[in-house]
C-alpha cells in the first residue's frame, strides 16, 4: 500500500513538474535577437549572412521567385528584429505549427513559401535551394536563446479591434496627409536612384496580392498603428489606423486564386479575402 501511495505521489510530482516546464516553455520571452557581431564564421556564417541579405534585398537576390516590388523587410522590419512587425526572431522553435488558414500543420519552409506566394506574389522556393537554406539558417540564428516552444514578445502584428466600423472615406483623407509622401498619392510606392523601391507600393500590380495577410484590414491596421508613419510611429489612433487600412486594402491588387482554399476547417476571419 505504501509503495502504491509513494508511486502515486511520484507520478503526481512528475506530472506537476512537466506541467510547470510546459507552462514555462510557452511563456512569451523578451525579443532580444543577437547582434551581427555575433555571427559565426565559415559556411554556416556565410549562409546566415546570405539569408539576412535576402530579407532586405529580396527582389535583387531572389528575382526568379518574386513577382512584385516588395522585399521581406517591408513587413519584417529591421530584417526581422522588431516587435509587432512580424519578427523572425524566435520562429525557429515554434514550427512545425498548426495554421488555421492552411487547416493543417505547417513547416517553417512552408511558412516562408506562403510569404513568397502571397506577400511577394511570386513562386515557392525549392526546399534545397540556396535561398531557402539561407533564410532557414538566418531565422535559426536570429532565434538564438529563445526556448523551443516559446514565442517572443511582440510576435506577429498587434491585434486590436476597431473602435467603430472602419471608413474608407476617412481613410482616403488620412492617407493623403499621413502616407502619400512615402507611398505615393497613387499608392504605387516611390523608387530610388537605382530604380529599386525606397518605399513599397501599397496597391497595384507591384504590391502584395489578395491572399497576403496584409490584405486583411485588421492585420494592416495592426502594422500601421504601431509602425507608421515613418518617423512618427504610434501617433495614429486605433480608429485612424483602421480607416487607413480599410482604404488601401480595398484598392486593386493581384489576385490569388488559391485563397478560395483557405480556412478549410472553417473559422475564417471576417476580413479574410477570398
Backbone as a ProteinNet text record, in pm:
[ID]
protein_1_A
[PRIMARY]
XXXXXXXXXXXXXXXXXXXXXXXXXXXXXXXXXXXXXXXXXXXXXXXXXXXXXXXXXXXXXXXXXXXXXXXXXXXXXXXXXXXXXXXXXXXXXXXXXXXXXXXXXXXXXXXXXXXXXXXXXXXXXXXXXXXXXXXXXXXXXXXXXXXXXXXXXXXXXXXXXXXXXXXXXXXXXXXXXXXXXXXXXXXXXXXXXXXXXXXXXXXXXXXXXXXXXXXXXXXXXXXXXXXXXXXXXXXXXXXXXXXXXXXXXXXXXXXXXXXXXXXXXXXXXXXXXX
[TERTIARY]
82.3	0	87	196.3	285.2	357.7	393.5	461.6	370	240.6	144.4	127.6	116.9	97.7	220.2	336.9	460.6	471.1	429.5	431.7	336.5	216	116.9	168.3	233.9	289.6	398.6	482.8	590.4	535.4	433.3	371.5	309.7	241.8	179.9	286	399	507.2	567.2	586.4	641.4	545.4	416.3	316	316.3	328.2	331.4	455.1	568.8	693.2	684.2	630.5	614.7	522.2	414.7	320.2	387.6	473.1	544.8	642.9	711.3	807.7	737.3	622.1	546.4	494.5	439.9	386.1	496.2	616.7	728.3	772.6	771.5	820.6	733.7	604.1	516.5	494.8	558	550.2	626.7	570	646.4	775.2	880	1009.7	1048.2	1135.4	1175.6	1235	1209.8	1265.6	1404.8	1505.5	1644.2	1729.7	1708.9	1785.7	1934.3	2018.1	2164.1	2211.2	2324.6	2385.3	2463.6	2476.9	2552.8	2697.5	2748	2886.3	2902.8	2791.6	2798.3	2780	2775.7	2759.6	2877.5	2849	2959	3037.9	3155.1	3237.4	3213.3	3278.1	3269.2	3142.4	3115.1	2999.3	2865.7	2848.7	2723.8	2704.6	2809.4	2801.6	2769.8	2827.9	2800	2652.5	2596.1	2455.4	2365.2	2400.7	2321.2	2325.1	2443.3	2456.8	2377.7	2380.2	2303.9	2154	2109.1	1967.9	1927.1	2012.7	1983.5	1975	2065.4	2062.6	1935.5	1887.3	1762.4	1643.6	1642.8	1533.3	1527.7	1641.9	1645.3	1655	1698.4	1719	1658.6	1535.9	1471.8	1460	1415.3	1388.2	1514.7	1625.9	1751	1812.4	1805.6	1874.4	1789.1	1656.9	1568.1	1467.8	1517.2	1429	1340.2	1389	1309.5	1189.3	1182.8	1074.6	988.9	1022.6	949.8	873	743.7	660.9	614	672.8	632.1	750.9	723	830.5	864.7	821.2	841.3	966.8	1009.6	1114.7	1056.7	1113.5	1064.1	1067.3	1168.5	1186	1080.9	996.3	886.9	787.6	773	687.6	770.8	878.3	967.9	1075.9	1040.2	1127.9	1261.4	1363.1	1499.5	1539.4	1508.7	1543.8	1489.1	1368.3	1301.3	1332.3	1377.2	1419.1	1321	1213.9	1128.6	997.4	961.6	836	715.9	613.7	488.8	510.8	622.9	647.6	689.9	612.4	637.8	782.9	833.9	974.2	1000.3	1114.9	1155.4	1226.3	1278.4	1345.2	1245.9	1287.7	1203.5	1116.5	1106.5	1017.8	1071.1	1200.9	1260.9	1203.5	1175.7	1131.9	982.4	903.3	757.5	702.6	787.5	747.4	810.4	739.5	608.7	497.2	396.6	288.4	157	50.2	-80.5	-119.9	-161.5	-204.6	-348.3	-437.6	-579.3	-607.2	-528.7	-550.6	-525.4	-424.2	-393.5	-482.7	-522.8	-603.3	-522.4	-390.5	-301.7	-173.9	-90	39.1	132.3	204.1	287.2	432.3	524.2	666.4	716.7	837.3	897	916.5	961.3	982.6	849.8	742.8	611.2	562.2	591.6	551.4	625.4	753.9	831.3	771.3	737.7	681.9	542.8	467.6	341.6	365.5	473.2	506.2	546.8	624.5	666	546.6	454.2	337.3	238.2	226.2	122	178.6	260.5	313.2	402.4	483.3	572.3	507.5	386.6	313.8	403.5	479.3	577.4	563.8	676.8	681.7	747.4	715.8	773.1	920.7	999.3	1140.1	1153.5	1237.4	1265	1328.1	1293.9	1344.4	1496.7	1559.2	1704.3	1776.3	1703.4	1764.5	1854.1	1948.9	2036.3	1954.2	1849.7	1766.1	1693.8	1632	1559.1	1653.8	1766.4	1862.3	1915.2	1939.4	1986.8	1884.7	1759.1	1654	1634.9	1637.7	1624.6	1742.4	1861.9	1980.5	1971.2	1926	1915.2	1810.7	1694.4	1588.9	1634	1703.6	1754.1	1853.5	1945.6	2044.1	1978.5	1882.3	1813.2	1733.3	1701.2	1623.5	1711.9	1841	1933.6	1887.4	1881.7	1845.3	1697.2	1612.8	1468.1	1435.6	1376.1	1347.4	1252.7	1274.8	1186.2	1042.8	950.3	810	766	860.7	825.5	813	721	709.3	782.1	827.3	885.6	775	798.3	703.4	700.2	578.8	566.4	566.5	538.9	532.6	416.7	436.9	331.1	304.9	179	138.3	45.3	36.2	-51.5	-196.5	-268.9	-409.5	-498.5	-592.4	-689.3	-811.4	-922.7	-1048	-1064.5	-1139	-1170.7	-1270.2	-1243.5	-1338.3	-1477.2	-1481.8	-1608.4	-1581.4	-1683.8	-1660.1	-1563.2	-1461.4	-1364.6	-1430.6	-1377.1	-1431.7	-1323.2	-1344.5	-1250.3	-1244.1	-1357.9	-1361.7	-1272.2	-1283.1	-1194	-1050	-1033.1	-900	-833.1	-909.8	-854.2	-796.9	-869.9	-822.4	-698	-699.2	-583.5	-462.7	-485.8	-377.4	-307	-384.2	-327.1	-231.9	-262.7	-179.9	-73.5	-97.9	-8	79.3	37.4	103.4	155.7	88.5	117.7	259	317.4	451.3	553.2	532.6	625.7	576	447.5	394.4	331.8	328.3	272.8	123.3	75.1	-68.6	-146.3	-81.7	-147.2	-117.2	-47.3	-17.9	83.3	153.7	245	387.8	407.6	540.4	631.6	750	848.4	979.5	1036.9	1163.2	1280.4	1395.3	1516.6	1595	1717.4	1801.1	1836.4	1840.8	1874.8	1753.2	1639.4	1511.7	1448.1	1514.6	1453.8	1358.6	1261.5	1163.4	1224.4	1226	1267.2	1152	1029.9	908.8	814.1	759.8	686.8	549.9	505.5	369.4	267.9	157.1	53.2	-62.2	-70.6	-167.1	-116.3	-188.5	-145.3	-63.9	-15.4	49.5	180.1	244.3	372.1	357.6	233.6	209.7	173.9	145.1	106.5	-29.6	-54.4	-181	-291.1	-410	-525	-513.8	-423	-405.1	-310.6	-243.3	-147	-217.7	-153.1	-209.9	-232.8	-143.6	-155.8	-275.9	-337.3	-458.7	-581.2	-567.1	-675.5	-670.3	-784.3	-789.9	-730.5	-764.3	-717.7	-566.4	-508	-363.3	-292.8	-342.3	-282.9	-293.6	-406.7	-426	-327.3	-302.6	-208	-68.3	-28.1	103.8	107.8	5.1	1.1	1.3	-78.8	-93.2	35.7	111	231	355.9	365.4	491	487.8	373	361	297	315.4	400.7	550	633.1	775.8	827.7	894.4	946.2	848.9	723	620.1	534.1	596	522.2	447.8	326.2	246.8	163.2	166.8	91	-52.6	-80.1	-216	-301.3	-426	-517.6	-557	-616.5	-664	-764.9	-853.9	-954.5	-890.5	-793.6	-725	-651.5	-586.5	-515.5	-612.2	-726.9	-826.5	-881.4	-903.7	-957.1	-857	-730.5	-626.7	-614.5	-616.7	-607	-725.9	-845.6	-965.3	-952.5	-888.8	-872.3	-774.9	-652.9	-555.3	-574.5	-632.3	-656.6	-771.1	-856.3	-968.6	-928.7	-807	-760.6	-723.7	-723.4	-690.5	-549.9	-537.9	-409.3	-414.2	-302.2	-303.7	-395	-456.7	-544.2	-458.2	-520.1	-455.7	-562.3	-583.4	-694.2	-695.5	-577.3	-571.3	-631.4	-659.7	-719.1	-854.8	-919.8	-1050.4	-1038.1	-915.5	-892.9	-853.4	-842	-800.7	-908.6	-865.5	-952	-1047.2	-991.7	-1076.3	-1155.9	-1111.9	-1183.1	-1277.4	-1294.3	-1381.8	-1306.7	-1380.9	-1320.7	-1248.2	-1279.2	-1212.1	-1246.2	-1148.2	-1176	-1273	-1346.3	-1447.5	-1383.8	-1259	-1194.6	-1106.2	-1116.5	-1037.3	-1077.8	-978.7	-1004.3	-1015.4	-1108.9	-1128.2	-1121.7
-119.4	0	126.2	121.4	236.6	258.1	146.1	155.4	220.8	175.5	233.3	384	420.2	561.5	642.8	586.8	656.6	672	564.9	570.8	677.7	681.7	782	923	939.9	1071.6	1111.2	1011	1037	1075.4	1001.4	1031.5	1170.8	1203.6	1336	1445.3	1420.1	1519.2	1539.4	1426	1435.6	1510.6	1479.9	1547.8	1696.9	1733.1	1874.3	1942.6	1870.7	1925.4	1946.6	1846.9	1859.3	1973.4	1988.7	2098	2232.1	2241.5	2366.8	2396.8	2289.4	2306.7	2353.7	2287.5	2324.7	2467.4	2500.6	2635.6	2738.8	2705.3	2799	2811.6	2699.5	2699.2	2782.9	2789.5	2862.6	3007.7	3047.2	3187.2	3272.1	3384.9	3471.9	3519.3	3525.6	3569.4	3700.4	3778.9	3906.5	3887.5	3984	3983.1	4044.9	3960.6	4006.9	3934.5	3963.8	3894.6	3924.8	3832.1	3852.8	3962.7	4019.8	4123.1	4060.5	4134.9	4083.8	4052.6	4119.2	4093.3	3950.9	3886.5	3750.1	3643.9	3684.4	3586.9	3490.5	3362.1	3265.4	3282.8	3222.8	3225.1	3095.9	3083.9	2961.8	2952.1	2834.1	2814.1	2848	2814.7	2846.8	2997.2	3068.6	3213.9	3273.5	3215.8	3263.8	3245.3	3130	3103.5	3199.5	3227.3	3319.6	3460.4	3503.3	3637.8	3647.8	3542.1	3542.6	3549.7	3475.2	3480.2	3618.4	3682.7	3819	3915.2	3900.1	3985.2	3962.7	3838.4	3808.2	3882	3896.3	3966.3	4112.1	4175.5	4318.7	4350.5	4255.6	4280.1	4165	4132.2	4011.7	4011.6	4121.3	4125.9	4104.5	4162.1	4150.4	4011.7	3954	3826.7	3704.3	3721.9	3607.7	3645.1	3709.1	3763.7	3658.6	3536.1	3431.3	3388.7	3431.2	3389.3	3505.7	3626.8	3746.5	3804.3	3830.9	3880.2	4023	4096.1	4236.1	4319.9	4437.4	4529	4528.2	4428.4	4426.3	4349.9	4376.1	4299.1	4245.3	4136.7	4078.7	4182.4	4269.7	4367.3	4478.3	4484	4581.7	4550.9	4423.6	4383	4341.7	4265.1	4217.8	4325	4430.6	4546.6	4511.6	4587.1	4567.2	4420.4	4363.6	4224.2	4125.4	4155.6	4059.8	4073.9	4192.7	4213.2	4296.1	4346	4445.7	4384.9	4413.4	4364.4	4421.2	4339.5	4374.5	4418.7	4377.2	4394.2	4258.2	4155.5	4016.9	3976.5	3985.1	3948.1	3802	3778.8	3643	3575.1	3654.3	3600.3	3517.3	3397.9	3311.8	3215.7	3233.4	3146.2	3003.1	2987.4	2855	2751.2	2788.6	2692.6	2671.1	2740.4	2721.6	2647.9	2618.8	2539	2400.5	2298.8	2298	2349.6	2412	2475.1	2458.2	2436.6	2429.3	2568.2	2579.6	2708	2693	2771.1	2758	2797.2	2889.8	2928.1	2809.7	2732.1	2612.1	2495.2	2492.8	2382.5	2259.4	2276.8	2165.1	2218.9	2127.2	2165.4	2209.6	2317.5	2379.5	2383.9	2351.5	2358.8	2501.4	2527.1	2659	2693.9	2597.7	2625.7	2652.5	2583.3	2609.9	2749.1	2791.2	2926.7	3032.3	3009.7	3102.6	3110.4	2994.9	2995.2	3057.3	3051.9	3125.7	3273.4	3325.7	3467.3	3492.9	3401.9	3421.8	3414.5	3326.4	3311.6	3426	3478.2	3576.7	3718.7	3743.5	3878.6	3921.8	3827.9	3860.8	3833.7	3779.2	3746.9	3671.8	3575	3507.7	3356.9	3289.4	3143.7	3085.8	2959.7	2891.8	2861.8	2874.1	2837.8	2686.2	2622.3	2479.4	2459.1	2349.9	2325.3	2319.3	2272.5	2257.6	2374.7	2482.1	2597.1	2675.2	2747.2	2831.4	2934.8	2985.1	3087.3	3033.1	2915.5	2859.3	2825.2	2763.8	2727.3	2851.3	2958.6	3082.8	3143	3144.6	3200.8	3117.9	2985.3	2899.1	2918.8	2928.8	2949	3082.3	3184.2	3316.5	3316.4	3257	3252.8	3170.5	3059.9	2978	3057.3	3128.2	3207.1	3322.5	3388.1	3501.9	3457.1	3328.7	3273.3	3221.8	3249	3203.9	3247.9	3153.4	3185.7	3176.7	3162.4	3150.8	3003.2	2968.3	2826.7	2767.1	2641.3	2571.3	2573.7	2612	2618	2752.1	2840.7	2973.7	3074.1	3168.1	3279.5	3400.2	3487.4	3611.7	3714.2	3807.8	3916.3	4002.7	4028.8	4108.9	4027.7	3895.8	3814.1	3860.9	3852.7	3887.8	4037.3	4073	4213.5	4237.3	4363	4396.9	4366.1	4308.6	4276.1	4363.3	4431.9	4512.6	4533.6	4556.9	4574.8	4720.2	4739.9	4875.9	4938	5060.7	5125.7	5140.8	5168.2	5174.4	5125.5	5094.4	5040.6	5126.9	5066.2	5143.4	5213.6	5329.5	5410	5433.6	5382.9	5407.1	5554.8	5623.7	5766.6	5845.3	5817.1	5883.5	5839.9	5712.4	5660.2	5727.9	5759.9	5828.3	5964	6038.9	6170.5	6157.1	6059.1	6037	5990.6	5905.9	5856.2	5973.5	6067.3	6181.2	6262	6272.3	6354.5	6274.9	6145.7	6066.5	5967.1	5927.9	5815.8	5849	5939.8	5962.7	6012.8	6085.3	6139.1	6028.5	5912.5	5800	5699.2	5664.9	5557.4	5608.5	5739.8	5797.2	5817.8	5926.8	5953.8	5842.1	5774.3	5665.1	5529.2	5528.1	5403.3	5313.7	5364.3	5279.7	5281.2	5343.4	5345.9	5447.3	5463.9	5557	5483.1	5502.5	5437.2	5529.7	5469	5544.3	5561.6	5613.9	5640.6	5512.8	5399	5272.1	5201.2	5270.2	5219.2	5114.3	5083.1	4994.3	5076.3	5008.4	5079.4	5123.3	5255.8	5309.2	5296.4	5310.4	5292.3	5202.2	5098.4	4995.8	5039.6	4984	5008.4	4938.9	5006.7	4951.4	4890.1	4918.6	4851.7	4855.4	4792.2	4784.5	4658.9	4642.3	4517.7	4486.8	4587.1	4564.3	4544.2	4531.8	4514.9	4370.4	4342.9	4208.8	4172	4042.2	4000.1	3982.4	3947	3940.3	3826.9	3731.8	3621.7	3652.4	3766.9	3802.7	3843.2	3818.7	3861.5	4010.4	4088.6	4233.8	4283	4197.3	4236	4236.8	4185.2	4190.7	4323	4386.1	4517.8	4513.6	4411.1	4405.7	4391.5	4311.6	4292.2	4421.3	4481.2	4606.5	4715.6	4723	4823.9	4803.6	4676.9	4648.5	4696.4	4680.7	4726.5	4879	4937.6	5082.6	5155.3	5109.5	5181	5180.8	5071.4	5059	5113.8	5101.2	5129.6	5247.6	5301.4	5410.1	5533	5653.4	5687.6	5677.8	5661.7	5650.1	5773.8	5752	5863.1	5915.2	5876	5918.1	5799.7	5684.9	5563.6	5578.8	5524.4	5526.7	5651.7	5743.1	5867.8	5855.8	5749	5729.1	5658	5699	5629.9	5496.3	5410.4	5281.5	5301.8	5399.8	5425.1	5474.5	5564.6	5615.6	5503.6	5415.6	5303.6	5214.1	5184.8	5101.4	5171.8	5300.1	5372.4	5372.3	5397.1	5395.1	5255.2	5153.6	5015.1	4979.7	5025.3	4997.6	5059.5	5176.5	5244.6	5170.3	5143.9	5088	4938.9	4865	4722.9	4702.9	4804.5	4792.8	4821.5	4869.4	4906.9	4782.9	4797.2	4682.8	4630.3	4498	4433.1	4296.7	4228.7	4097.9	3997.5	3912.5	3808.4	3692.7	3606.7	3484	3375.7	3307.7	3211.8	3105.3	3065.7	2960.6	3003.8	3133.3	3181.3	3116.9	3067.5	3002.3	2875.1	2823.4	2701.6	2731.4	2858.4	2894.5	2862.1	2837.6	2803	2687.9	2575.2	2462.6	2401.6	2425.3	2372.7	2476.4	2588.3	2692.3	2790.6	2887	2984.9	3097	3121.1	3231.1	3364.1	3453.8	3587.5	3662.1	3754.3	3828	3911.3	3951.2	4035	3953	3821.8	3737.1	3760.9	3766.3	3785.2	3649.8	3635.6	3510	3534.6
0	0	0	85.5	91	-42.7	-106	-236.9	-338	-334.4	-428.5	-405.6	-276.2	-243.9	-285.7	-260.3	-298.2	-449	-519.9	-666.8	-718.2	-659	-699.6	-674.2	-557.7	-523.8	-622.9	-659	-754.5	-891.1	-936.9	-1066.3	-1065	-954.6	-944.3	-946.4	-879	-875.7	-1014.8	-1085.3	-1221.2	-1312.4	-1299.8	-1381.9	-1354.6	-1225.2	-1187.7	-1245.5	-1236.1	-1290	-1440.3	-1510.3	-1655.6	-1691.2	-1616.1	-1641.5	-1623.6	-1520.2	-1496.5	-1608.8	-1654.4	-1764.6	-1890.6	-1922.4	-2042.2	-2030	-1912.7	-1892.6	-1908.6	-1852.8	-1865.5	-2010.3	-2081.6	-2219.9	-2311.3	-2283.5	-2373.7	-2330.1	-2219.3	-2179.3	-2280.7	-2326.1	-2416.3	-2349	-2426.4	-2374.1	-2441.9	-2380.2	-2441.1	-2580.2	-2665.1	-2800.6	-2794.7	-2795	-2786.6	-2890.3	-3017.7	-3122.6	-3111.2	-3152.2	-3143.1	-3237.8	-3202.9	-3285.8	-3400.6	-3509.2	-3624	-3588.3	-3485.1	-3443.4	-3390.8	-3357.4	-3308.2	-3414.4	-3540	-3648.6	-3653.3	-3674.8	-3683.9	-3812.8	-3815.5	-3936.3	-4015.2	-4127.6	-4206.4	-4288.2	-4343.6	-4431.7	-4365.9	-4236.8	-4170	-4161.5	-4125	-4120	-4255.8	-4360.7	-4496.3	-4531.7	-4494.4	-4523.2	-4446.4	-4321.3	-4239.6	-4299.4	-4338.2	-4396.9	-4527.2	-4606	-4730.7	-4701	-4601.8	-4563.8	-4517.7	-4441.1	-4395	-4513.5	-4609.4	-4728.6	-4809.4	-4812.6	-4883.1	-4821.6	-4691.1	-4623.7	-4667.7	-4678.5	-4708.8	-4857.2	-4938	-5081	-5161.2	-5128.9	-5180.6	-5332.4	-5386.3	-5530	-5612.5	-5567.3	-5643.7	-5630.1	-5509.8	-5484.9	-5515	-5520.2	-5547.7	-5655.8	-5761.1	-5864.5	-5929	-5937.9	-6000.8	-5919.6	-5793.9	-5705	-5656.2	-5698.8	-5654.7	-5772.9	-5750.1	-5859.3	-5843.9	-5749	-5730.1	-5685.3	-5633.1	-5596	-5448.9	-5376	-5231.7	-5190.5	-5068.1	-5001.9	-4872.1	-4822.8	-4696.7	-4584.5	-4587	-4479.5	-4481.8	-4583.7	-4581.5	-4470.5	-4436	-4323.4	-4202.8	-4229.4	-4123.2	-4102.2	-4029.8	-4018.6	-3952.8	-3995.1	-3944.9	-3957.8	-4073.2	-4104.7	-4002.8	-3950.9	-3863.1	-3716.2	-3674.1	-3535.7	-3453.1	-3514	-3447.8	-3399.5	-3275.2	-3217.4	-3292.1	-3308.5	-3376.6	-3521.1	-3577.3	-3720.8	-3774.9	-3737.5	-3779	-3757.6	-3633.6	-3611.1	-3647	-3706.4	-3741.9	-3625	-3533.8	-3416.2	-3335	-3297.4	-3216.2	-3293	-3424.3	-3502	-3512	-3503.9	-3525.6	-3431	-3307.3	-3208.1	-3199.2	-3281.7	-3276	-3398.4	-3493.4	-3609.1	-3600.5	-3653.3	-3720.8	-3628.9	-3690.1	-3615	-3690.9	-3617.2	-3683	-3728	-3855	-3910.5	-3956.9	-3897.3	-3930.6	-4074.9	-4130.2	-4270.1	-4363	-4332.5	-4410.9	-4370.8	-4243.4	-4192.5	-4162.9	-4144.9	-4115.2	-4053.2	-4012.4	-3955.4	-4068.5	-4043.7	-4146.8	-4099.3	-4187.4	-4154.4	-4173.1	-4122	-4137.2	-4284.3	-4364.4	-4506.9	-4577.5	-4537.6	-4596.1	-4558.7	-4436.1	-4394.5	-4475.5	-4499.4	-4581.9	-4721.6	-4778	-4912.9	-4918.7	-4810	-4804.2	-4832.1	-4774	-4795.4	-4940.3	-4997.7	-5136.9	-5232.2	-5204.9	-5292.4	-5276	-5156.9	-5126.7	-5117.2	-5018.3	-4999.2	-5114.9	-5166.3	-5276.9	-5412.5	-5410.8	-5534.1	-5632.6	-5579.1	-5662.6	-5665.4	-5656.9	-5666.4	-5541	-5514.4	-5397.8	-5419.2	-5313.9	-5317.7	-5304.9	-5384.8	-5362.8	-5225.2	-5159.5	-5025	-5018.3	-5127	-5125.7	-5193.2	-5219.6	-5287.2	-5191	-5246.3	-5164	-5088.1	-5154.9	-5092.2	-4968.9	-4981.7	-4869.4	-4754.4	-4787	-4683.2	-4612.5	-4688	-4628.1	-4533.9	-4575.1	-4489.3	-4363.7	-4377.3	-4259.9	-4164.7	-4220.5	-4137.2	-4062.1	-4130.5	-4067.1	-3955.7	-3981.5	-3880.4	-3759.4	-3784.5	-3674	-3589.6	-3655.2	-3581.1	-3507.5	-3572.7	-3510.8	-3387.7	-3381	-3269.3	-3156.4	-3163.1	-3059.5	-2921.2	-2828.8	-2691.3	-2661	-2762.3	-2739.5	-2716.4	-2602	-2573.9	-2678	-2710.4	-2803.3	-2749.6	-2834.6	-2795.4	-2743.4	-2716	-2664	-2777.7	-2762	-2854.6	-2796.1	-2882.8	-2834.1	-2813.8	-2724.6	-2703.6	-2829.4	-2878.2	-2999.9	-3126.2	-3116	-3236	-3324.5	-3455.4	-3549.8	-3553.2	-3559.1	-3559.8	-3441.2	-3400.3	-3288.5	-3326.1	-3232.3	-3255.9	-3168.1	-3229.2	-3154.9	-3242.8	-3179.4	-3253.3	-3295.1	-3402.5	-3447.1	-3349.4	-3300.8	-3209.5	-3269.7	-3399	-3472.7	-3613.7	-3692.3	-3826.8	-3907.6	-3967.9	-4046.6	-4164.6	-4198.7	-4308.4	-4413	-4532.8	-4642	-4678.9	-4665.7	-4698.3	-4602.8	-4473.3	-4378	-4403.6	-4436.9	-4464.1	-4582.3	-4684.2	-4801.6	-4763.8	-4682.5	-4638.9	-4551.1	-4462.1	-4375.4	-4456.4	-4554.9	-4639.1	-4708	-4756.2	-4828.6	-4740.9	-4612	-4523.3	-4447.8	-4426.6	-4343	-4419.6	-4538.9	-4607.4	-4746.8	-4817.2	-4959.2	-4983.8	-4888	-4908.6	-4932.7	-4873.3	-4891.4	-4994.1	-4986.6	-5071.3	-5200.8	-5218.9	-5340.3	-5329.8	-5389.8	-5388	-5455.2	-5550.6	-5622.1	-5559.7	-5445.1	-5374.8	-5441.6	-5543.1	-5620.4	-5568.4	-5453.2	-5393.9	-5460.6	-5403.1	-5458.2	-5482.1	-5598.6	-5634.4	-5605.5	-5573.1	-5551.1	-5679.2	-5665.4	-5782.3	-5857.4	-5786.7	-5851	-5907.7	-5908.7	-5959.6	-5867.9	-5756.9	-5657.7	-5571.4	-5511.3	-5430.2	-5297.9	-5276.9	-5147.6	-5048.2	-5099.1	-5019.2	-5098.9	-5037.5	-5112.9	-5161.7	-5272.9	-5321.6	-5230.8	-5204.2	-5117.2	-5194.8	-5322	-5408.3	-5551	-5640.4	-5779.1	-5806.1	-5928.8	-5972.4	-5900.6	-5839.8	-5772.7	-5621.9	-5574.4	-5431.4	-5399.1	-5272.2	-5227.7	-5284.4	-5298.4	-5358	-5252.6	-5295.9	-5205.6	-5104.4	-5127.4	-5033.4	-4919.6	-4925.3	-4821	-4692.3	-4581.2	-4454	-4449.5	-4511.7	-4509.5	-4589.5	-4668.1	-4741.2	-4650.3	-4528.5	-4430.7	-4356.2	-4338.2	-4274	-4133.7	-4055.1	-3916.2	-3907.8	-3995.6	-3995.5	-4038.4	-4145.5	-4193.2	-4087.7	-4019.2	-3914.9	-3800.9	-3764.5	-3657.9	-3690.7	-3815.6	-3858.4	-3864.4	-3923.9	-3942.1	-3808.2	-3713.5	-3587.4	-3505.9	-3513.9	-3431.3	-3500.2	-3632.7	-3702	-3798.3	-3826.3	-3922.8	-3856.9	-3916.5	-4031.2	-3994.5	-4093.4	-4072.3	-4000	-3889.9	-3810.5	-3707.3	-3717.9	-3621.4	-3581	-3566.9	-3534.5	-3402.1	-3399.6	-3277.9	-3258.1	-3355.1	-3341.2	-3393	-3467.5	-3518.4	-3413.5	-3403.8	-3313.9	-3375	-3294.2	-3344.4	-3456.6	-3441.6	-3544.6	-3673.7	-3660.5	-3779.5	-3853	-3776.2	-3838.9	-3914.5	-3855.5	-3923.1	-4047.1	-4039.5	-4155.5	-4270.8	-4240.1	-4343.6	-4403.3	-4317.9	-4365.6	-4453.6	-4413.6	-4493.8	-4632.5	-4638.2	-4766.5	-4858.3	-4810.5	-4905.9	-4931.7	-4837.4	-4866.9	-4965.2	-4980.4	-5074	-5218.2	-5236.7	-5370.1	-5453.1	-5587.2	-5673.1	-5646.5	-5651	-5632.4	-5699.3	-5715.6	-5782.8	-5712.1	-5791.5	-5737.1	-5684.7	-5607.1	-5560.5	-5557.4	-5670.9	-5681.2	-5572.7	-5523.2	-5421.8	-5288.6	-5272.5	-5147.1	-5121	-5225.5	-5207.8	-5122.1	-5110.3	-5031.4	-4887.4	-4852.3	-4717.3	-4615	-4491.8	-4378.8	-4415	-4458.1	-4498.9	-4383.8	-4260.3	-4144.1	-4082.9	-4152.8	-4102.5	-4013.1	-3960.9	-3870.5	-3940.3	-4067.4	-4138.8	-4074	-4056.5	-4003.5	-4092.7	-4035.3	-4111.2	-4223.2	-4205.8	-4307.9	-4402.5	-4397.9	-4487.6	-4632.4	-4720.3	-4863.5	-4928.9	-5020.2	-5092	-5242.3
[MASK]
++++++++++++++++++++++++++++++++++++++++++++++++++++++++++++++++++++++++++++++++++++++++++++++++++++++++++++++++++++++++++++++++++++++++++++++++++++++++++++++++++++++++++++++++++++++++++++++++++++++++++++++++++++++++++++++++++++++++++++++++++++++++++++++++++++++++++++++++++

